[in-house]
XYZ file of C-alpha atoms in Angstrom:
626
model
C -0.002 0.179 -0.090
C 1.305 3.335 -0.189
C 2.448 5.675 1.861
C -0.610 8.167 1.339
C -3.288 5.852 1.109
C -5.741 6.737 3.819
C -8.849 3.812 5.340
C -11.318 5.193 7.313
C -11.896 3.351 9.622
C -15.967 4.217 10.231
C -18.029 5.832 9.341
C -17.508 9.761 9.538
C -14.293 9.975 11.444
C -11.390 11.798 9.420
C -9.660 9.496 7.600
C -5.649 8.595 9.079
C -2.182 7.977 7.350
C -2.204 4.449 7.414
C 1.296 4.836 5.681
C 4.982 3.751 7.220
C 7.555 6.563 6.235
C 10.912 5.351 6.645
C 13.120 7.142 9.879
C 15.771 9.031 8.603
C 18.686 9.845 10.699
C 17.477 14.023 10.725
C 15.870 13.914 14.205
C 12.876 15.997 12.844
C 12.415 13.781 10.178
C 8.984 11.297 10.538
C 5.283 10.273 9.180
C 4.871 14.527 11.001
C 6.212 15.795 8.041
C 4.173 19.433 8.810
C 4.290 20.201 12.549
C 8.175 19.176 12.667
C 9.635 21.353 9.869
C 7.301 24.112 11.747
C 8.940 23.403 15.705
C 12.151 22.622 13.036
C 11.015 26.433 12.301
C 11.004 28.167 15.701
C 13.932 26.450 16.807
C 15.747 27.695 13.572
C 14.295 31.562 14.807
C 14.759 31.203 17.759
C 18.615 30.510 16.983
C 18.223 33.291 14.931
C 17.095 35.200 17.317
C 19.887 34.696 19.453
C 22.337 35.353 17.094
C 21.602 38.382 16.187
C 21.086 39.497 19.629
C 24.304 38.024 20.345
C 25.866 40.257 17.338
C 24.470 43.657 18.455
C 26.420 42.297 21.955
C 29.050 41.993 20.893
C 29.044 44.736 18.397
C 27.705 47.467 20.868
C 30.695 46.516 23.624
C 32.691 46.644 20.592
C 32.282 50.295 20.323
C 32.023 50.807 23.806
C 35.276 49.962 23.878
C 36.818 51.685 21.287
C 35.465 54.533 22.027
C 35.915 55.192 26.497
C 38.454 51.881 27.055
C 42.666 52.599 28.104
C 44.019 50.836 25.669
C 44.853 47.790 27.930
C 41.456 47.681 28.015
C 40.966 46.502 23.556
C 44.022 44.426 25.027
C 40.671 42.401 26.480
C 38.868 43.146 24.099
C 38.983 39.956 22.266
C 38.377 37.565 25.090
C 35.687 39.507 25.797
C 33.970 38.854 22.612
C 34.770 35.427 22.453
C 33.197 35.031 26.001
C 30.435 37.064 24.894
C 29.966 34.226 21.262
C 30.482 31.532 22.998
C 28.066 32.119 25.958
C 25.707 33.396 23.148
C 26.202 30.071 20.835
C 26.172 28.331 23.786
C 22.837 29.782 25.131
C 21.537 28.763 21.371
C 22.990 25.342 21.714
C 20.669 24.996 24.887
C 17.655 26.348 22.925
C 18.419 24.160 19.881
C 18.614 20.999 22.012
C 15.814 22.184 24.031
C 13.560 22.483 20.880
C 14.188 19.407 19.384
C 14.045 17.207 21.758
C 10.312 19.057 23.174
C 9.557 17.940 18.577
C 10.956 14.700 18.785
C 9.094 13.732 21.907
C 5.736 14.546 19.545
C 6.784 13.791 16.802
C 7.046 10.075 19.098
C 3.484 10.728 19.590
C 2.440 11.103 16.869
C 3.907 8.140 14.942
C 2.908 6.426 18.043
C -0.810 7.046 16.851
C 0.167 6.732 13.148
C 2.473 3.264 13.925
C -1.664 2.145 16.035
C -3.948 3.263 13.097
C -2.006 1.207 11.064
C -2.259 -1.808 13.605
C -5.107 -0.812 13.738
C -6.289 -0.687 9.783
C -4.640 -4.408 9.933
C -7.420 -5.873 12.293
C -5.037 -5.673 15.398
C -7.984 -4.336 17.411
C -6.437 -5.197 20.832
C -3.725 -2.040 19.979
C -4.020 0.694 22.770
C -1.953 3.765 23.331
C -0.320 5.255 26.387
C -0.682 9.032 26.156
C 1.874 11.222 25.870
C 2.903 14.862 24.612
C 1.221 17.602 24.515
C -2.068 17.958 26.052
C -4.049 17.822 22.637
C -1.878 14.969 21.758
C -2.380 12.787 24.839
C -6.332 13.726 24.221
C -6.079 12.181 20.717
C -4.592 9.251 22.207
C -7.526 8.484 24.276
C -9.649 8.415 21.852
C -8.550 6.238 19.652
C -8.208 4.127 22.990
C -12.397 5.136 22.837
C -12.301 4.096 19.490
C -10.116 0.853 19.496
C -12.310 -0.243 22.687
C -15.577 0.620 20.946
C -15.342 -0.855 17.130
C -12.855 -4.671 19.655
C -16.504 -4.800 21.114
C -18.419 -3.888 18.122
C -16.531 -6.365 16.397
C -16.893 -9.366 19.146
C -20.405 -8.982 18.320
C -20.340 -9.092 15.148
C -17.993 -11.836 14.656
C -20.251 -13.727 17.564
C -23.673 -13.117 15.451
C -21.752 -14.096 12.625
C -20.837 -17.205 13.889
C -24.470 -17.896 15.534
C -26.308 -17.084 12.204
C -24.355 -19.949 10.499
C -25.007 -22.342 13.480
C -28.518 -21.386 12.832
C -28.144 -21.165 8.979
C -26.928 -25.820 9.964
C -29.354 -26.403 12.404
C -32.448 -25.442 9.452
C -30.158 -27.598 7.377
C -30.537 -30.220 8.941
C -33.819 -29.677 9.757
C -34.787 -29.318 6.055
C -33.215 -32.569 4.912
C -32.950 -34.094 8.167
C -35.975 -36.713 9.023
C -36.229 -35.931 12.877
C -37.553 -40.339 13.425
C -34.810 -42.143 12.165
C -32.364 -39.427 11.960
C -31.882 -40.087 8.563
C -31.841 -37.654 4.926
C -36.176 -36.468 4.194
C -37.963 -36.589 1.083
C -36.588 -32.990 0.376
C -33.194 -33.891 0.361
C -34.451 -36.935 -1.811
C -35.390 -34.446 -3.964
C -32.070 -32.561 -4.279
C -30.178 -35.954 -4.096
C -32.181 -36.791 -7.877
C -32.591 -33.571 -9.289
C -27.948 -33.681 -9.988
C -28.806 -37.251 -10.679
C -31.541 -36.802 -13.248
C -29.235 -33.982 -14.973
C -25.895 -36.897 -14.001
C -27.760 -39.794 -15.757
C -28.526 -36.888 -18.711
C -25.326 -35.086 -19.700
C -23.645 -38.859 -19.358
C -26.085 -40.873 -21.308
C -26.376 -43.225 -18.000
C -29.386 -44.726 -16.098
C -30.775 -45.071 -12.440
C -32.899 -47.014 -10.274
C -34.676 -45.443 -7.962
C -36.087 -47.906 -4.862
C -39.444 -47.334 -2.947
C -39.740 -49.644 0.416
C -43.406 -50.022 1.740
C -43.054 -51.316 5.379
C -46.634 -53.905 5.023
C -49.237 -53.788 7.890
C -47.095 -50.480 9.837
C -50.398 -49.584 10.693
C -50.801 -52.548 13.103
C -48.102 -51.564 15.521
C -48.609 -48.257 16.555
C -53.080 -49.327 16.917
C -51.378 -52.703 18.963
C -47.955 -51.098 20.280
C -48.800 -47.448 20.214
C -46.779 -44.286 18.034
C -43.449 -44.812 20.273
C -42.748 -48.569 19.114
C -43.912 -47.546 16.399
C -40.473 -44.504 15.577
C -38.194 -46.635 17.198
C -38.843 -49.243 15.219
C -38.561 -47.346 12.226
C -34.978 -46.167 13.321
C -34.195 -49.677 14.141
C -35.162 -50.918 10.460
C -33.525 -46.839 9.080
C -30.282 -48.117 11.105
C -30.865 -51.154 9.383
C -31.373 -50.222 5.712
C -27.814 -47.759 6.103
C -25.951 -50.294 7.218
C -26.866 -52.994 4.680
C -26.328 -50.895 2.131
C -23.135 -49.516 2.529
C -22.249 -45.271 3.772
C -21.732 -44.321 -0.358
C -25.874 -44.117 -0.176
C -28.168 -41.984 0.661
C -31.079 -44.388 2.222
C -34.088 -41.897 2.901
C -37.801 -42.110 4.679
C -39.385 -40.417 3.227
C -42.671 -40.564 5.520
C -45.068 -42.753 7.744
C -43.687 -46.994 6.669
C -41.751 -45.527 3.336
C -38.313 -45.334 2.424
C -36.351 -44.730 -0.423
C -32.619 -44.996 -2.224
C -30.986 -44.200 -5.535
C -28.733 -47.259 -7.130
C -26.461 -46.780 -10.004
C -28.068 -50.110 -11.399
C -30.844 -50.775 -14.212
C -30.253 -54.863 -14.900
C -34.007 -56.262 -13.074
C -31.677 -59.670 -12.175
C -29.537 -57.324 -10.097
C -31.845 -54.889 -8.739
C -34.284 -58.116 -8.234
C -31.144 -59.410 -6.085
C -30.653 -55.949 -3.952
C -34.359 -55.127 -3.640
C -34.761 -59.243 -2.265
C -31.472 -58.241 -0.066
C -33.682 -55.313 1.320
C -36.356 -56.914 2.351
C -34.808 -59.473 4.170
C -32.997 -57.224 5.525
C -36.704 -55.102 7.122
C -37.726 -58.974 7.526
C -35.369 -59.516 10.987
C -37.252 -59.856 13.879
C -36.583 -56.883 15.465
C -37.401 -56.682 19.522
C -38.244 -53.679 20.887
C -40.102 -53.115 25.061
C -40.093 -56.518 25.356
C -42.241 -57.798 21.704
C -40.562 -59.199 19.378
C -41.734 -57.664 15.939
C -41.486 -59.393 12.550
C -42.734 -57.312 9.226
C -41.860 -58.096 5.748
C -42.101 -54.615 3.151
C -42.337 -54.081 -0.860
C -40.260 -52.574 -2.807
C -40.973 -50.295 -5.935
C -38.275 -49.623 -8.466
C -38.550 -47.072 -11.865
C -36.261 -47.134 -13.909
C -34.357 -42.849 -15.221
C -34.646 -42.311 -17.802
C -36.992 -45.315 -19.011
C -39.364 -44.981 -16.795
C -39.500 -42.024 -15.692
C -36.818 -38.379 -17.244
C -38.257 -35.806 -14.222
C -38.129 -35.923 -10.475
C -42.048 -36.105 -9.616
C -42.612 -38.659 -12.561
C -39.630 -41.290 -11.392
C -41.335 -40.889 -7.365
C -45.348 -41.468 -8.605
C -43.613 -44.651 -10.880
C -42.087 -45.702 -8.220
C -45.137 -45.827 -6.122
C -47.437 -47.461 -7.448
C -45.027 -50.555 -8.107
C -44.480 -50.570 -4.305
C -48.546 -50.270 -3.736
C -48.864 -53.340 -5.991
C -46.584 -55.111 -4.634
C -48.186 -54.543 -1.647
C -51.372 -55.529 -3.842
C -49.900 -58.892 -3.494
C -49.573 -59.778 -0.544
C -46.416 -58.263 0.495
C -42.751 -59.199 1.212
C -41.819 -58.531 -2.722
C -40.862 -56.359 -5.229
C -42.488 -54.701 -8.772
C -39.924 -53.028 -11.387
C -42.832 -50.438 -12.770
C -44.468 -51.214 -15.942
C -47.382 -49.687 -17.883
C -50.244 -51.473 -16.339
C -49.405 -50.807 -13.237
C -50.551 -47.246 -14.096
C -53.766 -48.657 -14.895
C -53.925 -50.387 -12.127
C -52.918 -47.528 -9.414
C -55.992 -45.235 -11.701
C -58.425 -48.657 -10.782
C -57.397 -48.072 -7.210
C -58.104 -44.140 -6.855
C -61.506 -44.767 -8.504
C -62.014 -47.320 -5.777
C -60.617 -44.680 -3.222
C -62.995 -41.951 -4.753
C -66.298 -44.166 -4.803
C -65.453 -45.515 -1.385
C -65.027 -41.428 0.206
C -69.011 -40.648 -1.471
C -70.275 -43.548 -0.253
C -68.969 -43.157 3.194
C -70.030 -39.366 3.322
C -73.691 -39.683 1.090
C -73.870 -42.732 3.953
C -75.050 -45.281 0.854
C -73.733 -48.089 2.557
C -75.211 -50.597 4.254
C -76.050 -52.630 7.661
C -75.693 -56.205 7.622
C -76.692 -58.519 10.673
C -74.565 -61.675 12.398
C -76.669 -63.688 14.771
C -75.379 -65.068 17.796
C -77.002 -68.083 19.245
C -77.641 -69.519 22.500
C -75.261 -73.124 22.366
C -77.772 -73.960 25.180
C -81.235 -72.955 23.702
C -80.502 -72.229 19.728
C -81.988 -68.912 20.375
C -80.913 -66.078 19.069
C -79.569 -63.493 21.921
C -77.906 -61.412 19.845
C -75.978 -59.948 16.855
C -73.170 -58.357 16.021
C -73.237 -55.642 12.958
C -71.724 -55.563 9.953
C -70.956 -52.934 7.044
C -71.384 -53.680 3.609
C -71.125 -51.477 0.340
C -73.106 -52.063 -2.945
C -70.800 -50.376 -5.617
C -73.451 -48.971 -8.367
C -70.703 -50.499 -11.746
C -68.814 -53.894 -9.131
C -71.963 -54.751 -6.922
C -71.032 -56.001 -3.771
C -67.508 -55.764 -2.177
C -66.458 -57.492 0.524
C -65.631 -55.936 3.126
C -61.968 -57.511 3.328
C -61.119 -55.440 0.420
C -62.455 -51.877 0.483
C -61.926 -52.071 4.569
C -58.483 -52.385 4.602
C -58.373 -49.089 2.392
C -60.643 -47.352 4.703
C -58.436 -47.733 7.073
C -55.262 -46.409 5.059
C -57.099 -43.911 4.502
C -58.580 -42.848 7.102
C -61.979 -43.702 6.229
C -63.131 -46.424 8.909
C -63.536 -43.108 11.065
C -66.226 -41.673 9.985
C -67.820 -44.746 8.955
C -67.627 -46.375 12.095
C -69.456 -43.415 13.085
C -72.196 -43.645 10.917
C -72.884 -48.040 11.136
C -73.205 -47.264 15.525
C -75.656 -44.733 14.611
C -77.315 -47.213 12.595
C -77.065 -50.680 15.149
C -78.613 -48.502 17.824
C -81.302 -47.218 16.195
C -82.057 -50.632 14.672
C -82.282 -52.414 18.126
C -84.253 -49.627 19.059
C -86.874 -50.578 16.021
C -87.019 -53.886 16.898
C -87.769 -53.344 19.806
C -90.210 -51.247 19.607
C -91.774 -53.693 16.221
C -92.079 -55.930 20.061
C -89.159 -58.220 19.259
C -86.832 -60.417 22.090
C -84.266 -58.323 23.433
C -80.952 -58.503 22.270
C -77.620 -57.642 22.484
C -75.751 -55.275 19.793
C -72.398 -55.664 19.129
C -70.331 -53.284 17.519
C -67.136 -53.184 16.424
C -64.729 -50.737 17.297
C -61.870 -50.267 15.232
C -57.721 -49.603 16.455
C -58.228 -45.709 14.327
C -61.763 -45.286 16.582
C -60.258 -46.307 19.615
C -57.106 -44.274 18.622
C -60.212 -41.162 18.258
C -60.361 -37.916 20.509
C -64.510 -38.242 19.437
C -65.191 -41.464 20.417
C -66.566 -41.239 23.277
C -68.524 -37.995 22.465
C -69.773 -40.331 19.457
C -71.174 -42.821 21.747
C -72.881 -40.333 24.069
C -74.191 -38.699 21.161
C -75.276 -42.388 18.821
C -77.350 -43.885 23.094
C -78.847 -40.184 23.602
C -79.871 -40.378 19.771
C -81.608 -43.304 19.515
C -82.826 -44.261 23.275
C -81.140 -46.933 23.577
C -80.729 -49.043 26.343
C -76.564 -49.229 27.594
C -76.341 -52.179 28.798
C -78.088 -53.830 24.834
C -74.639 -52.595 23.824
C -71.901 -54.732 23.573
C -68.635 -52.740 21.812
C -65.725 -55.669 21.198
C -61.869 -54.427 21.064
C -59.124 -56.755 19.512
C -56.831 -58.268 21.287
C -53.759 -57.030 19.938
C -56.188 -52.945 21.094
C -55.522 -54.129 24.773
C -51.758 -54.346 24.747
C -50.638 -51.098 23.475
C -50.462 -48.734 25.684
C -52.160 -49.668 28.561
C -52.791 -46.925 31.248
C -54.259 -45.454 28.046
C -56.117 -48.150 26.925
C -57.562 -49.123 30.565
C -58.538 -45.420 31.317
C -60.854 -45.677 27.728
C -61.897 -49.069 28.697
C -63.307 -47.864 31.976
C -64.756 -44.522 30.512
C -66.477 -47.157 28.811
C -67.736 -49.452 31.485
C -69.465 -45.784 33.451
C -71.380 -45.686 30.375
C -73.345 -49.172 31.598
C -72.426 -50.933 27.914
C -70.450 -54.171 28.026
C -67.089 -55.126 26.517
C -65.514 -58.077 24.491
C -62.293 -59.105 23.455
C -62.508 -59.586 19.766
C -60.162 -63.034 18.466
C -59.396 -63.128 21.885
C -55.965 -66.022 21.388
C -53.919 -64.377 18.478
C -52.843 -61.169 21.409
C -50.198 -63.570 23.463
C -52.320 -61.977 26.404
C -51.389 -63.511 29.586
C -54.325 -64.038 32.857
C -52.440 -61.892 35.222
C -53.142 -58.830 32.090
C -56.836 -59.397 31.480
C -57.331 -59.100 35.161
C -56.862 -55.211 35.029
C -58.204 -54.761 31.904
C -62.563 -54.332 33.161
C -64.474 -56.643 29.988
C -66.872 -58.679 29.766
C -66.472 -60.682 27.034
C -64.104 -63.258 25.357
C -64.295 -63.886 21.511
C -62.590 -67.947 20.201
C -60.803 -66.706 17.067
C -62.608 -68.844 13.962
C -58.933 -69.682 13.873
C -59.304 -72.253 16.483
C -61.835 -73.420 15.619
C -61.805 -74.175 12.458
C -60.003 -77.247 13.118
C -61.558 -78.344 16.734
C -64.061 -80.974 15.343
C -60.414 -82.961 14.173
C -57.879 -81.398 15.997
C -56.497 -81.805 20.016
C -54.923 -78.283 20.030
C -57.129 -76.780 18.939
C -59.434 -78.097 21.173
C -56.863 -77.037 23.736
C -57.040 -73.803 23.127
C -60.128 -73.370 22.329
C -60.592 -75.587 26.604
C -58.069 -72.849 27.945
C -60.028 -70.372 27.031
C -62.900 -71.085 28.764
C -61.522 -71.769 31.166
C -59.983 -68.870 31.870
C -63.185 -66.788 31.150
C -64.426 -69.695 33.581
C -61.670 -67.959 35.756
C -62.563 -64.225 35.710
C -66.687 -64.138 34.884
C -66.448 -63.886 31.653
C -68.533 -64.905 28.807
C -67.583 -66.548 25.987
C -68.110 -66.531 21.915
C -67.197 -69.122 19.649
C -67.232 -67.330 15.707
C -67.083 -69.021 12.579
C -68.929 -72.115 13.358
C -69.743 -73.448 10.245
C -69.795 -77.290 11.045
C -72.817 -79.504 13.412
C -68.892 -80.896 15.172
C -67.897 -77.306 15.681
C -70.982 -76.677 17.664
C -71.487 -79.887 18.933
C -67.561 -80.284 20.734
C -67.819 -75.956 21.643
C -71.003 -76.503 23.814
C -69.505 -79.558 24.987
C -66.509 -77.695 26.198
C -69.082 -74.634 27.297
C -69.167 -72.321 24.632
C -72.602 -69.451 25.762
C -72.463 -67.487 22.141
C -72.279 -69.490 19.362
C -72.086 -67.620 15.827
C -71.100 -68.433 12.241
C -72.212 -69.203 9.446
C -74.241 -72.580 10.273
C -76.597 -70.343 11.335
C -77.186 -67.449 9.362
C -74.464 -64.951 7.314
C -74.142 -61.645 7.742
C -77.910 -60.096 6.576
C -80.359 -57.288 5.788
C -82.076 -55.829 9.110
C -85.479 -57.341 7.329
C -83.729 -60.449 7.312
C -82.789 -60.412 10.867
C -86.185 -58.839 11.868
C -88.016 -62.183 9.439
C -86.165 -64.267 11.621
C -86.630 -63.310 15.610
C -90.515 -63.021 14.434
C -90.045 -66.288 13.549
C -88.511 -67.313 16.857
C -91.023 -65.254 18.993
C -93.689 -67.021 17.371
C -92.131 -70.822 18.207
C -91.342 -69.667 20.964
C -95.292 -68.643 21.113
C -96.557 -72.095 19.529
C -94.585 -74.064 22.444
C -95.441 -71.951 25.377
C -99.383 -72.912 24.128
C -98.102 -76.092 23.357
C -96.732 -76.372 27.458
C -99.709 -74.858 28.602
C -101.710 -77.596 26.528
C -100.349 -80.079 27.605
C -100.395 -79.208 31.865
C -104.061 -78.691 31.457
C -104.301 -82.019 30.062
C -102.242 -83.372 32.123
C -104.920 -81.355 34.995
C -107.421 -82.675 33.938
C -106.695 -85.914 33.292
C -105.290 -86.921 36.855
C -108.419 -84.888 38.399
C -110.750 -87.708 36.385
C -108.551 -90.372 37.605
C -108.792 -89.480 40.951
């Protein structure tokens, strides 16, 4: 930088020279040349004045000696003049020395100030000056120190704010591109990776594959064990995936139960081997909080550029392939093909039609009877939802109920079924039919819904039903989730006077001690144990154990899925209270169930009349004989 270059330290302050002049042998030379020149001039003027005064004194003395002094005095005159001259010269040198030292001190103070400004301009904000010299220069040094302290403090604050801003930016980056549950990359990160990979594939004329992985029936984990266990399972499976593919590949969690990754491979056989490896990794058993969980996975594969040359198309096609693999039963993989797209469009149309049916309340409720194992009479019914599609006809519940659960439609659908069932039971009672019970299934989503209790209260109040005639069925796996909340919810239901039944009992591995903590009234033996009960001793032993457990807890036992007379006989001998299945009737519309109840009523009245007639004849016969 040139010696005369000037750098403003702060706006509004005078610009100070940041150049450094070289030191010279002349003591008055330095960076403050203007001030030094003035000082030098003053010193020289003082010396000249002393010289003039001394010369005048010498001249006057000489004249006085020449005019009045004797000859011997004139002999001494040169010595006197020399003494006067030497004295003048000494005074002149003293004045010059004092002036030089004073000027040097002032010059040093100014040079120190100049060096401080140079250091400050170079970023050494800790520089401080020792105020010295004249009052004006010392004040300037103190002003410099105050300015330096202010700037040092401001600089520190700016650096701190800058560091905090960088940390905040890094945190925002992590939050924007990291999944909070698993710590893996998220959907936004995959979007960025896909754009980069597509650009690379286009430039290099090479392709890659997008693999989308979905856990099969993961919803059951959340519904039965709660979201805390579900999140831990997702973290564990995410770690397994990252370990399996290595650190050089990015594993992405898209959300829910879905993961994704990019693979530089287009060969179908190699992609199939990779997909099967990932399915095996995800399918290995996991032990979380005392629960051993084993899930299958479905993988969808889309190729770039064959199946899509942009991010949106590639993601959509991989998702279609994955859901097609799920619909095939899960635990497999699918490569995207055009016919899968047509199938996906059909599914969307199916979901839209189901949503419209739920919103327009165009579904129907059928009722399957529960028959007493002792009398053969209907003691209760179970409400079952049915859907008749305008074009496709009757849709099996196994096809549309899972879709309702996936889309969240099961909550409004269950609410509507509850209301219809309560109103129907009241209508049968008003028609003079026997007082029977009404069983209604509660889905996991309904059981978790905050408005469930309010929905039940509204259905009871609106229909005017006797709540003791209502029985709500929940699955055994639902009992095992979030025990404290489940018990509280069951007790809240019991305060309304309704009955509670455990559906599919025997499949959830609950124990006697666990059952004792739940305020339930009925156990329903799962149909998987009823199916082989007439032939196999194992199923019979399980059913017998369930009946004995129920007897210990003073619970009723219902066996569902009864289809043969042999099953009926065995279950009756084991001590089941109620039987339900196709042997008696499938789910039928309310009108058919009403007809069945009327036939039973008529048959009961006929039997009662016959008994009365026989009793009268016996009395008459006895009187005649008497």
